[in-house]
mmCIF file of C-alpha atoms (C1' of nucleotides) in Angstrom:
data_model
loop_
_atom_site.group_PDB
_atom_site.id
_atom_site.type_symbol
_atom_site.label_atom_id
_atom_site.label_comp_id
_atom_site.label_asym_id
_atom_site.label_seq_id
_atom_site.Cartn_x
_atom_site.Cartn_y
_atom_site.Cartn_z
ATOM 1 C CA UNK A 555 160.054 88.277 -198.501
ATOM 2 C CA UNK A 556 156.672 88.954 -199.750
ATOM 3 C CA UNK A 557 155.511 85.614 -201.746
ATOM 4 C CA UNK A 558 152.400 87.454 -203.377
ATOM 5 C CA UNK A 559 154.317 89.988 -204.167
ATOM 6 C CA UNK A 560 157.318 88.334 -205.828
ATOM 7 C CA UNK A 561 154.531 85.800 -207.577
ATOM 8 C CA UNK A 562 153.257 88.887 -209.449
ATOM 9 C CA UNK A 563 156.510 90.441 -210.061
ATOM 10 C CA UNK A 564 157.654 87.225 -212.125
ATOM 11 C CA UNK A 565 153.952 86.226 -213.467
ATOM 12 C CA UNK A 566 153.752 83.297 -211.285
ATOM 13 C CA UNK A 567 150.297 82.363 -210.009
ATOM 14 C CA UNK A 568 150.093 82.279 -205.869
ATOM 15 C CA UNK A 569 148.872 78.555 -205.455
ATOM 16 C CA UNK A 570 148.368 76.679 -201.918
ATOM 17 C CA UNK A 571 151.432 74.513 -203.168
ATOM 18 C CA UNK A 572 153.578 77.448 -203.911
ATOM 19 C CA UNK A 573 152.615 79.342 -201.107
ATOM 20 C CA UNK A 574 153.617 76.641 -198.799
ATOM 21 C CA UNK A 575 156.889 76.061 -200.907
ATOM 22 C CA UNK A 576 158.313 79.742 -200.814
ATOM 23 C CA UNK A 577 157.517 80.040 -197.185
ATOM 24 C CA UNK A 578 159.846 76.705 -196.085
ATOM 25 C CA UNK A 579 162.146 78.132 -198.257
ATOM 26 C CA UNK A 580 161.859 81.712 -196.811
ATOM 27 C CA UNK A 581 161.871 80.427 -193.414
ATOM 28 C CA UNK A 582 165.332 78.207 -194.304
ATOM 29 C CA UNK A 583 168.445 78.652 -192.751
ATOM 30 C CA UNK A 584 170.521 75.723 -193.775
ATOM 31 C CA UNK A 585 171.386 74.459 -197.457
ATOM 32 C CA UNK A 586 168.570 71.406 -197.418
ATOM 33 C CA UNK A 587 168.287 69.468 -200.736
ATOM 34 C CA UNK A 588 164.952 69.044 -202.733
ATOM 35 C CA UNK A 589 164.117 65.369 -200.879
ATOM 36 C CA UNK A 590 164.452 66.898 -197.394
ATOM 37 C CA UNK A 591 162.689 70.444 -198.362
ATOM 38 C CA UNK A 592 159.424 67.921 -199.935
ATOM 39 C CA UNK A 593 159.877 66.372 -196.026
ATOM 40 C CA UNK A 594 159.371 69.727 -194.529
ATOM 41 C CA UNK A 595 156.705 70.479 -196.952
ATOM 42 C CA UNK A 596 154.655 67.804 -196.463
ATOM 43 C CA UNK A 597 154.554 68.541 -192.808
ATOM 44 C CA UNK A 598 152.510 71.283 -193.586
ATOM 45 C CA UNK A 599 150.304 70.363 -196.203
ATOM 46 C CA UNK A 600 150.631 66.245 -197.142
ATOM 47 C CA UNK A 601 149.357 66.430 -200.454
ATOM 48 C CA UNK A 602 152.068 68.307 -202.340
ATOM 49 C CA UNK A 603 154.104 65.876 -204.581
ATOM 50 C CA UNK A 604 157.840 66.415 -204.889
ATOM 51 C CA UNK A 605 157.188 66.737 -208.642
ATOM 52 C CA UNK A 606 155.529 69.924 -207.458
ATOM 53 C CA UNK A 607 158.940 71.041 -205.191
ATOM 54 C CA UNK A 608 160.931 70.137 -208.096
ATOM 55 C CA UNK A 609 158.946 71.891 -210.524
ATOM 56 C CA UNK A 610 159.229 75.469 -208.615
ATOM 57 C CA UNK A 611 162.559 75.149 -207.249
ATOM 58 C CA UNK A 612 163.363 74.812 -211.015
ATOM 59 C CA UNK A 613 161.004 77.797 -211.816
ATOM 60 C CA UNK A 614 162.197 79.979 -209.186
ATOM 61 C CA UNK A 615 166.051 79.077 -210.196
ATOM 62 C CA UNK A 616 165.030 80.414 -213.772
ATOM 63 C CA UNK A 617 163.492 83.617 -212.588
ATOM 64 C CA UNK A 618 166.808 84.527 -210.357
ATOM 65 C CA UNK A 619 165.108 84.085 -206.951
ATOM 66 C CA UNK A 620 167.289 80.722 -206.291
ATOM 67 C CA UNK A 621 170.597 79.928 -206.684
ATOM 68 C CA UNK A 622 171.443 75.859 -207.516
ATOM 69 C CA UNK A 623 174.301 74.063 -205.685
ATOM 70 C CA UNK A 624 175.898 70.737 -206.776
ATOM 71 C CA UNK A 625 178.273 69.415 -203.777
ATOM 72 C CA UNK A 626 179.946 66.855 -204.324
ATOM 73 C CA UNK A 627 177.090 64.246 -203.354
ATOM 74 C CA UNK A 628 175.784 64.637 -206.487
ATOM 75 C CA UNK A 629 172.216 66.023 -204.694
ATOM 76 C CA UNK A 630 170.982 69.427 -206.043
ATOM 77 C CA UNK A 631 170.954 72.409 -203.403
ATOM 78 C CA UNK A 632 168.878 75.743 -202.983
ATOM 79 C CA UNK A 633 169.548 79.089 -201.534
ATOM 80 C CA UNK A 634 168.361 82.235 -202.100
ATOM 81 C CA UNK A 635 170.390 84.060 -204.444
ATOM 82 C CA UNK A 636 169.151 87.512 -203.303
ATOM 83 C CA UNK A 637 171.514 87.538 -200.233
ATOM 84 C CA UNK A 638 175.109 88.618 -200.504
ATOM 85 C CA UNK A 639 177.291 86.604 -202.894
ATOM 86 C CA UNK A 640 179.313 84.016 -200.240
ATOM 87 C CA UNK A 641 181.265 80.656 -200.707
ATOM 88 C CA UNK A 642 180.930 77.682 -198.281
ATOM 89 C CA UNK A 643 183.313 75.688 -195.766
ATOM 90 C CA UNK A 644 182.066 72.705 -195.399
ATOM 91 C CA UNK A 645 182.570 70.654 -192.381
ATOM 92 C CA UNK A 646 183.465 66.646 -193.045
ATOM 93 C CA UNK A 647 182.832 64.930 -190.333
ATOM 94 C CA UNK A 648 179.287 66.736 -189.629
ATOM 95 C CA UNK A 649 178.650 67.940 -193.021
ATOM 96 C CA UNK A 650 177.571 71.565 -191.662
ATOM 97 C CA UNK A 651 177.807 74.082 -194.338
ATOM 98 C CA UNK A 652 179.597 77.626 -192.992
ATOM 99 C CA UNK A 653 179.235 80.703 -195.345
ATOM 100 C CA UNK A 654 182.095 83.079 -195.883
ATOM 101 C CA UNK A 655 182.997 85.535 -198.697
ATOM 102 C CA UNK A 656 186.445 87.007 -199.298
ATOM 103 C CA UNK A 657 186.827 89.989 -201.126
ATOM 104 C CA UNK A 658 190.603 89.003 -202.154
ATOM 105 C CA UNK A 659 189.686 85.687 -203.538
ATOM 106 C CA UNK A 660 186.671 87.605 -205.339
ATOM 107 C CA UNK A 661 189.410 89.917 -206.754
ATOM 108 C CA UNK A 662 191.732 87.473 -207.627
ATOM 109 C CA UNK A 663 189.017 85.207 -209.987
ATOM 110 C CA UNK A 664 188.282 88.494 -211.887
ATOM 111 C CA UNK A 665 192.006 88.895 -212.282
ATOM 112 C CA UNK A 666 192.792 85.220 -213.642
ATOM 113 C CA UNK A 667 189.486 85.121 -216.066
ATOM 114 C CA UNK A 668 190.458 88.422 -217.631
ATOM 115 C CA UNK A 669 194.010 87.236 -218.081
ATOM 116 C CA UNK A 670 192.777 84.020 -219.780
ATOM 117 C CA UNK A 671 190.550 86.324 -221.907
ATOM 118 C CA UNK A 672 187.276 85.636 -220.007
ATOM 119 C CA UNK A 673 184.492 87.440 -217.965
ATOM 120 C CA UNK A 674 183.218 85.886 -215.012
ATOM 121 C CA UNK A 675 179.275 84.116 -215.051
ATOM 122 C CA UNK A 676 179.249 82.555 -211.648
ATOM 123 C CA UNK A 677 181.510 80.632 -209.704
ATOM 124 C CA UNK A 678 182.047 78.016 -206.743
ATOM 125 C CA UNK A 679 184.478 77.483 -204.119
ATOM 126 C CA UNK A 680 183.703 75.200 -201.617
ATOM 127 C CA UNK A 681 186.449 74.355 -198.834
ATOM 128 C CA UNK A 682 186.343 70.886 -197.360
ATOM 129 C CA UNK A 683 187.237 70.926 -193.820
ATOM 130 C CA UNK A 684 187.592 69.063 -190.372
ATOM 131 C CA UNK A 685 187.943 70.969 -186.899
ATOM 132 C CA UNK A 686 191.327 71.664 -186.178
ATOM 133 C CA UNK A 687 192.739 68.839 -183.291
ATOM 134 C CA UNK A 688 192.629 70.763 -180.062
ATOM 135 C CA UNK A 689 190.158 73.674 -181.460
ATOM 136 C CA UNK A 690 186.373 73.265 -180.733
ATOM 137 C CA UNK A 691 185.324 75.460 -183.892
ATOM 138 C CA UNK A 692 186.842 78.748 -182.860
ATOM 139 C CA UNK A 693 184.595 81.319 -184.233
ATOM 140 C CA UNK A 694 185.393 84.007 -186.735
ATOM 141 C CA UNK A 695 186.893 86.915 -184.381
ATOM 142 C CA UNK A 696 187.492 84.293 -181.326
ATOM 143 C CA UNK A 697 191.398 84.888 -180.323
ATOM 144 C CA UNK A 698 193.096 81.521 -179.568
ATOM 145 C CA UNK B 730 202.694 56.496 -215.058
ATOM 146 C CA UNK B 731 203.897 52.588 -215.021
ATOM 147 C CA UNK B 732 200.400 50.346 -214.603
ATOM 148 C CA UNK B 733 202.029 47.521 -213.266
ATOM 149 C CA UNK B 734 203.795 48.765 -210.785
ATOM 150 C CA UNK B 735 200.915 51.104 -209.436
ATOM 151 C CA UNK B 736 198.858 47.701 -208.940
ATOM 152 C CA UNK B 737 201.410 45.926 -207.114
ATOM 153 C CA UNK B 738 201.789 49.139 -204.909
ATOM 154 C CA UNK B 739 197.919 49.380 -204.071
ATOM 155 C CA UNK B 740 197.119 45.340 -203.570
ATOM 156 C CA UNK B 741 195.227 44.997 -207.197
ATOM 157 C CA UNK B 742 195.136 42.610 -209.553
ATOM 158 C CA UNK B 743 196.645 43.692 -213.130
ATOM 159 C CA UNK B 744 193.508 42.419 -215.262
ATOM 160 C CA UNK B 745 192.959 42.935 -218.494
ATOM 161 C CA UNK B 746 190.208 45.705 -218.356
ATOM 162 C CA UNK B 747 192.238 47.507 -215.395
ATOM 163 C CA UNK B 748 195.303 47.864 -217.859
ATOM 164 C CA UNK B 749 193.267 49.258 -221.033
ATOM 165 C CA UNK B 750 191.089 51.594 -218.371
ATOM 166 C CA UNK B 751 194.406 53.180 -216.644
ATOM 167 C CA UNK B 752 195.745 53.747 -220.040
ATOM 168 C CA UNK B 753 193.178 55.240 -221.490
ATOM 169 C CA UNK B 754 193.388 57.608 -217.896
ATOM 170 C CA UNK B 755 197.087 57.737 -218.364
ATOM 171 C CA UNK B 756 196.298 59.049 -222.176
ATOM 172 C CA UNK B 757 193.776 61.333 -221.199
ATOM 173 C CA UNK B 758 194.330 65.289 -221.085
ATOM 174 C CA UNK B 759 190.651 66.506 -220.582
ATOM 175 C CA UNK B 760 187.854 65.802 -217.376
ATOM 176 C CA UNK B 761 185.631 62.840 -219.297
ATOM 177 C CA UNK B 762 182.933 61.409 -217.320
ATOM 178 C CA UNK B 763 182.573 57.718 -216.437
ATOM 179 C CA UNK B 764 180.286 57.271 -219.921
ATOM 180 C CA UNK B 765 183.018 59.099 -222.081
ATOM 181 C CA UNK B 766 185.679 57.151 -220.282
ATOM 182 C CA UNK B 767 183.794 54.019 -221.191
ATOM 183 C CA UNK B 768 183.362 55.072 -224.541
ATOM 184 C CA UNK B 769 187.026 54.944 -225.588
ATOM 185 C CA UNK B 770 187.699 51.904 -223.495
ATOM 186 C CA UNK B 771 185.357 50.072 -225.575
ATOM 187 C CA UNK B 772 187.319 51.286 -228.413
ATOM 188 C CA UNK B 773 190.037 48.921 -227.367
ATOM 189 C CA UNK B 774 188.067 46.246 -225.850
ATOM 190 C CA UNK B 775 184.521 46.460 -226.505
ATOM 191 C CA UNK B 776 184.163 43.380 -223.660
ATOM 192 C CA UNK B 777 184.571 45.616 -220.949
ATOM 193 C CA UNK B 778 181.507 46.871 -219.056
ATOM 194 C CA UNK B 779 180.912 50.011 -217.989
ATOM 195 C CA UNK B 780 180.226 48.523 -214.107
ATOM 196 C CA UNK B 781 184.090 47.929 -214.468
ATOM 197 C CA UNK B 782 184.936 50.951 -215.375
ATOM 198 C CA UNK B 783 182.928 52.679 -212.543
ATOM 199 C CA UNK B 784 184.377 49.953 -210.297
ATOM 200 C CA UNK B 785 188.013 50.933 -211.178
ATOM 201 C CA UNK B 786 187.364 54.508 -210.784
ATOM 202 C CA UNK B 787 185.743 54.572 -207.735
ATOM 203 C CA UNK B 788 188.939 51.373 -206.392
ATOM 204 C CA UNK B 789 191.397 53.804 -208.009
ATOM 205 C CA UNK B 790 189.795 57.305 -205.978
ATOM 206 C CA UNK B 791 189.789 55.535 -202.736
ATOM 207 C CA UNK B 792 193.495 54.585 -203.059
ATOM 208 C CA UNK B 793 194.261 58.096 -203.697
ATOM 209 C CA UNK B 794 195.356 57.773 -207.040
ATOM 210 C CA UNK B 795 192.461 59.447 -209.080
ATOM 211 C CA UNK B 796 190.286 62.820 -207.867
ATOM 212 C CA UNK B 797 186.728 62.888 -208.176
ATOM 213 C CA UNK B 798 184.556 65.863 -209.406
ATOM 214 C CA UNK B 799 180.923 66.542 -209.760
ATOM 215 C CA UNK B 800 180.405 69.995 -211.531
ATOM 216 C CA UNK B 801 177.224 71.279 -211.967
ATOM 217 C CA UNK B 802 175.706 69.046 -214.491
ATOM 218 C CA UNK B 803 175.930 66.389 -211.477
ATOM 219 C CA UNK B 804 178.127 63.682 -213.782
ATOM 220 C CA UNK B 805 181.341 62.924 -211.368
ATOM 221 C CA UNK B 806 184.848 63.241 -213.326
ATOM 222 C CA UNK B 807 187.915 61.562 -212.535
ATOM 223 C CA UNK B 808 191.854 63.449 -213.132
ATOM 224 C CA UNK B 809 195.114 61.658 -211.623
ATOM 225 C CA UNK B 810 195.435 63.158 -208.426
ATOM 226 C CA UNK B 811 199.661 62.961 -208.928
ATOM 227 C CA UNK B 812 199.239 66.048 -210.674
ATOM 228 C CA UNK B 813 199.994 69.415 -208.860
ATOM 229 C CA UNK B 814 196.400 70.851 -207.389
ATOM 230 C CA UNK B 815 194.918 73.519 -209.758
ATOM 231 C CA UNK B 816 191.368 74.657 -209.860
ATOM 232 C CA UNK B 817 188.644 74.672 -212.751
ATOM 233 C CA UNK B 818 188.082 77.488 -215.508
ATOM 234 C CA UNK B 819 185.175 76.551 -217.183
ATOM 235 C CA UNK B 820 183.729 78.267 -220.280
ATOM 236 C CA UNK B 821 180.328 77.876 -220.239
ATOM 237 C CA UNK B 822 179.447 78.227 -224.136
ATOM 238 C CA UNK B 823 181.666 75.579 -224.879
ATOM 239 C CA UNK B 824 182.256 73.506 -221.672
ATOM 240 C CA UNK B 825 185.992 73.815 -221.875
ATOM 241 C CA UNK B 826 187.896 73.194 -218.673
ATOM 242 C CA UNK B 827 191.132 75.102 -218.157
ATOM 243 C CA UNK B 828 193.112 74.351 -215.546
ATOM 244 C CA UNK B 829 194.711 76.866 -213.771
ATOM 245 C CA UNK B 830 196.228 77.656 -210.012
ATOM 246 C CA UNK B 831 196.538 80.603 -207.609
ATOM 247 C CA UNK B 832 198.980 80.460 -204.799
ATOM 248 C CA UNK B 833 197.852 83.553 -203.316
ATOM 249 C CA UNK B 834 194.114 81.833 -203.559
ATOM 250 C CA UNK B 835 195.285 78.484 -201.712
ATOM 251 C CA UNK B 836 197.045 80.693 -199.045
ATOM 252 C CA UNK B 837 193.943 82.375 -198.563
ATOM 253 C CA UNK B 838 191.831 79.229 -197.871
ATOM 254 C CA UNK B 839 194.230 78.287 -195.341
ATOM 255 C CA UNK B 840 193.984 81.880 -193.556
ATOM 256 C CA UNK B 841 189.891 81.417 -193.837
ATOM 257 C CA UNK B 842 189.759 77.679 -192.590
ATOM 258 C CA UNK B 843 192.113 78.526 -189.528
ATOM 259 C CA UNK B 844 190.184 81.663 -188.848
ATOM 260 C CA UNK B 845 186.851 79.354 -188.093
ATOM 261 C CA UNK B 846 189.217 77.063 -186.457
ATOM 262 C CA UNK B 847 189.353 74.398 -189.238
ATOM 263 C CA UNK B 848 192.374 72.198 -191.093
ATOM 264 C CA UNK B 849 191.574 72.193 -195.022
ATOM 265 C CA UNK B 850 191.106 68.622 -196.329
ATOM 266 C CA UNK B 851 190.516 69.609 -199.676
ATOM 267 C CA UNK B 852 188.868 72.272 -201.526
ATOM 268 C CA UNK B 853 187.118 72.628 -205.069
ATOM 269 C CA UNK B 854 186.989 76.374 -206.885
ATOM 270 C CA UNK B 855 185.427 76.121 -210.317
ATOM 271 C CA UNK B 856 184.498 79.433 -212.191
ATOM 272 C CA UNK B 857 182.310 79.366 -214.636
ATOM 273 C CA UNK B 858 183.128 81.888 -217.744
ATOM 274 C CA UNK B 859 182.392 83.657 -221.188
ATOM 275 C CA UNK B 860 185.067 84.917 -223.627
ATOM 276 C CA UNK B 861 185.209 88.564 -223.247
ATOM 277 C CA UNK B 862 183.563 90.260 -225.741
ATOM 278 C CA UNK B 863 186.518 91.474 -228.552
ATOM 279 C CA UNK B 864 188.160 88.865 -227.523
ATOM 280 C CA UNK B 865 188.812 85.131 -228.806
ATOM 281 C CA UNK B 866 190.624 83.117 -225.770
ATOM 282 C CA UNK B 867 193.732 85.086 -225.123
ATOM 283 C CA UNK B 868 196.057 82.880 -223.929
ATOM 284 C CA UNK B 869 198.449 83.236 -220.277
ATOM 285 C CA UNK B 870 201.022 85.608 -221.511
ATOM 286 C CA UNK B 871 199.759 87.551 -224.121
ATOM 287 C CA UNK B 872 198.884 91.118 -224.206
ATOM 288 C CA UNK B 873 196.098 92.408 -225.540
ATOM 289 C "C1'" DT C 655 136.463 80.553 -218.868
ATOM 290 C "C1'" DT C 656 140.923 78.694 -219.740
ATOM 291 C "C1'" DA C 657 145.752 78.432 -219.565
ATOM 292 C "C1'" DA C 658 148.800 77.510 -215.813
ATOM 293 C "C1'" DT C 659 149.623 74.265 -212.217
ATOM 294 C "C1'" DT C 660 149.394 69.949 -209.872
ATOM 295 C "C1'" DG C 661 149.404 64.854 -208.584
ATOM 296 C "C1'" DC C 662 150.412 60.583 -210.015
ATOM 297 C "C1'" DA C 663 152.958 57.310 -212.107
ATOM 298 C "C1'" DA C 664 156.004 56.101 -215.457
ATOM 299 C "C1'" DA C 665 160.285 57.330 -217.699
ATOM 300 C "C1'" DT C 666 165.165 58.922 -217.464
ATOM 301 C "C1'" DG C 667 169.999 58.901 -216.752
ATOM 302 C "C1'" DG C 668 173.908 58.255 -214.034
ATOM 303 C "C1'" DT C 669 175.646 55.041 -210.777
ATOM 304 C "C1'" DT C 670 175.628 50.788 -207.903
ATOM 305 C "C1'" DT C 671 174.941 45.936 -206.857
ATOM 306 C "C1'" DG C 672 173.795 40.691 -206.758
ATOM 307 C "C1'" DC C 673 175.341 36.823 -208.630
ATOM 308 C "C1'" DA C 674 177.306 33.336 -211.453
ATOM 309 C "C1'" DT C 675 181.449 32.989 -213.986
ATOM 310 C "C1'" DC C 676 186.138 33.981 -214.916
ATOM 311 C "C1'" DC C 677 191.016 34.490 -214.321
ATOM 312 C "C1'" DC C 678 195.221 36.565 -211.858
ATOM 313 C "C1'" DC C 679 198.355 35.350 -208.219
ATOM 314 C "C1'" DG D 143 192.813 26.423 -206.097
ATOM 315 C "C1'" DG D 144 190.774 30.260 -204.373
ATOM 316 C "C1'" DG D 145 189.519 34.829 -203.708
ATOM 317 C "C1'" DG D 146 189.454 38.953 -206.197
ATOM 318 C "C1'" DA D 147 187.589 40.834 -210.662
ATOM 319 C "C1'" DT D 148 184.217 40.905 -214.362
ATOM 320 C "C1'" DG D 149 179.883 40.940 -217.285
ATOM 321 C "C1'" DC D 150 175.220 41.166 -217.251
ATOM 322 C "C1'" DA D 151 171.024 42.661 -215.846
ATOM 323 C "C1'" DA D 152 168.372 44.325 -212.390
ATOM 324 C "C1'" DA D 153 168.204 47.685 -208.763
ATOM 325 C "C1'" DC D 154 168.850 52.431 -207.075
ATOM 326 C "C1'" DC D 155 168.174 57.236 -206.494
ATOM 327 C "C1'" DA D 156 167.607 61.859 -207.744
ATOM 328 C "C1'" DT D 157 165.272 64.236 -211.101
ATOM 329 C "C1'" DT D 158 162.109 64.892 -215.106
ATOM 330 C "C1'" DT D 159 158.010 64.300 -217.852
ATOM 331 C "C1'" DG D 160 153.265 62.910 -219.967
ATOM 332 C "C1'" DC D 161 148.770 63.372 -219.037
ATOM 333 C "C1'" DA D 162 144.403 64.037 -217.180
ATOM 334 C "C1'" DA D 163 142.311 66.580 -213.448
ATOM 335 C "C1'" DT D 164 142.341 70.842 -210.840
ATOM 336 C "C1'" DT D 165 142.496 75.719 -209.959
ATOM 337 C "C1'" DA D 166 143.917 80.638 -209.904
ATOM 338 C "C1'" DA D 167 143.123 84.799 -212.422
#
DNA sequence: TTAATTGCAAATGGTTTGCATCCCC
DNA sequence: GGGGATGCAAACCATTTGCAATTAA
């Protein structure tokens, strides 16, 4: 992702706070929350408040670029909401978050809106889970 | 849902606040939060603190007898969890909550969970809606 | 220049907790 | 009587906001 670029594209100015901001975010791979992104922030520049990480998460969930997650720990979550739409598994004992999508469940929430007379904005599934006794977290495609 | 009995079953103590806060939960058809719920229990005893009533809640969800929910304005909700399992409809001009269930949904979470070699312990699927334009909340049933 | 952005600290709002008192069992 | 339950107020914790100082364009 190109952070001057994108800065421009929504009129955002490129500051040292933001710059540093977008690129933990960018270089992300896990679902942090705002308290442990300000951590990783401030391990590269010390002086950003977490007003500041607040502020743009907020901005950049406004302008489209994030996408906002409330689990059930009541702490607010960021992704980026250009990849592909995908739900989350998420494991209880260790609390790792697992992406999937399904196309049938996709199909099947159009199908129930429309029949209750609605269109679709956004929705959430989230699948609470624990390893299955005697499995070791068979991957997707793994054969028993 | 007979209050006494319930107590006696889960080790509590029938007290005055527990009996008007499980009937006002026993009365209650929509998702309030903790402050709503608190609101109408002061309407029948204006003594009772809203520390109790997040006290019940949270006695009553660990003995399995309520469900908790934080959606996305990140206030938690309770619903009896006797009820069959259904999932969340939520219109988002109005905040409505429909409830409604998909078998061919749930079977699907199974199939995903035991692909990544995981047992479900729960799951949460809210979808957040608009009434279709031309359209005014068509009801399960009718045609169009 | 100058309006947007930031840091700081104080304010918010939902939820939890310490403690003295109260009251079911 | 005694330990669980309650009311009250203070504490908590994530998040937001007012404001003066800073900074990108």
């Amino acid at each position: 992702m190109d952070i001057a670029k994108l800065c421009k594209e929504k009129g955002l100015r490129l500051t040292g706070a933001r710059r540093v901001i977008m690129q933990v975010l960018a270089d992300t791979k896990d679902h942090p929350d705002a308290i442990e992104l300000h951590r990783r922030v401030t391990m590269i520049d010390p002086g950003i408040a977490i007003a500041t990480v607040y502020r743009t998460l907020n901005l950049l969930q406004e302008k489209g670029v994030l996408e906002k997650h409330v689990f059930n720990d009541g702490r607010a979550r960021f992704e980026s909401a250009e990849q592909a739409h995908h739900d989350h598994l998420i494991d209880v004992e260790t609390g790792d978050v697992i992406e999937f999508r399904s196309d049938e469940i996709e199909r099947l929430q159009e199908e129930i809106a429309r029949r209750h007379g609605f269109e679709i904005v956004s929705h959430r599934l989230e699948i609470y889970v624990r390893p299955l006794r005697g499995s070791r977290g068979r991957k997707e495609g793994e054969t028993p």
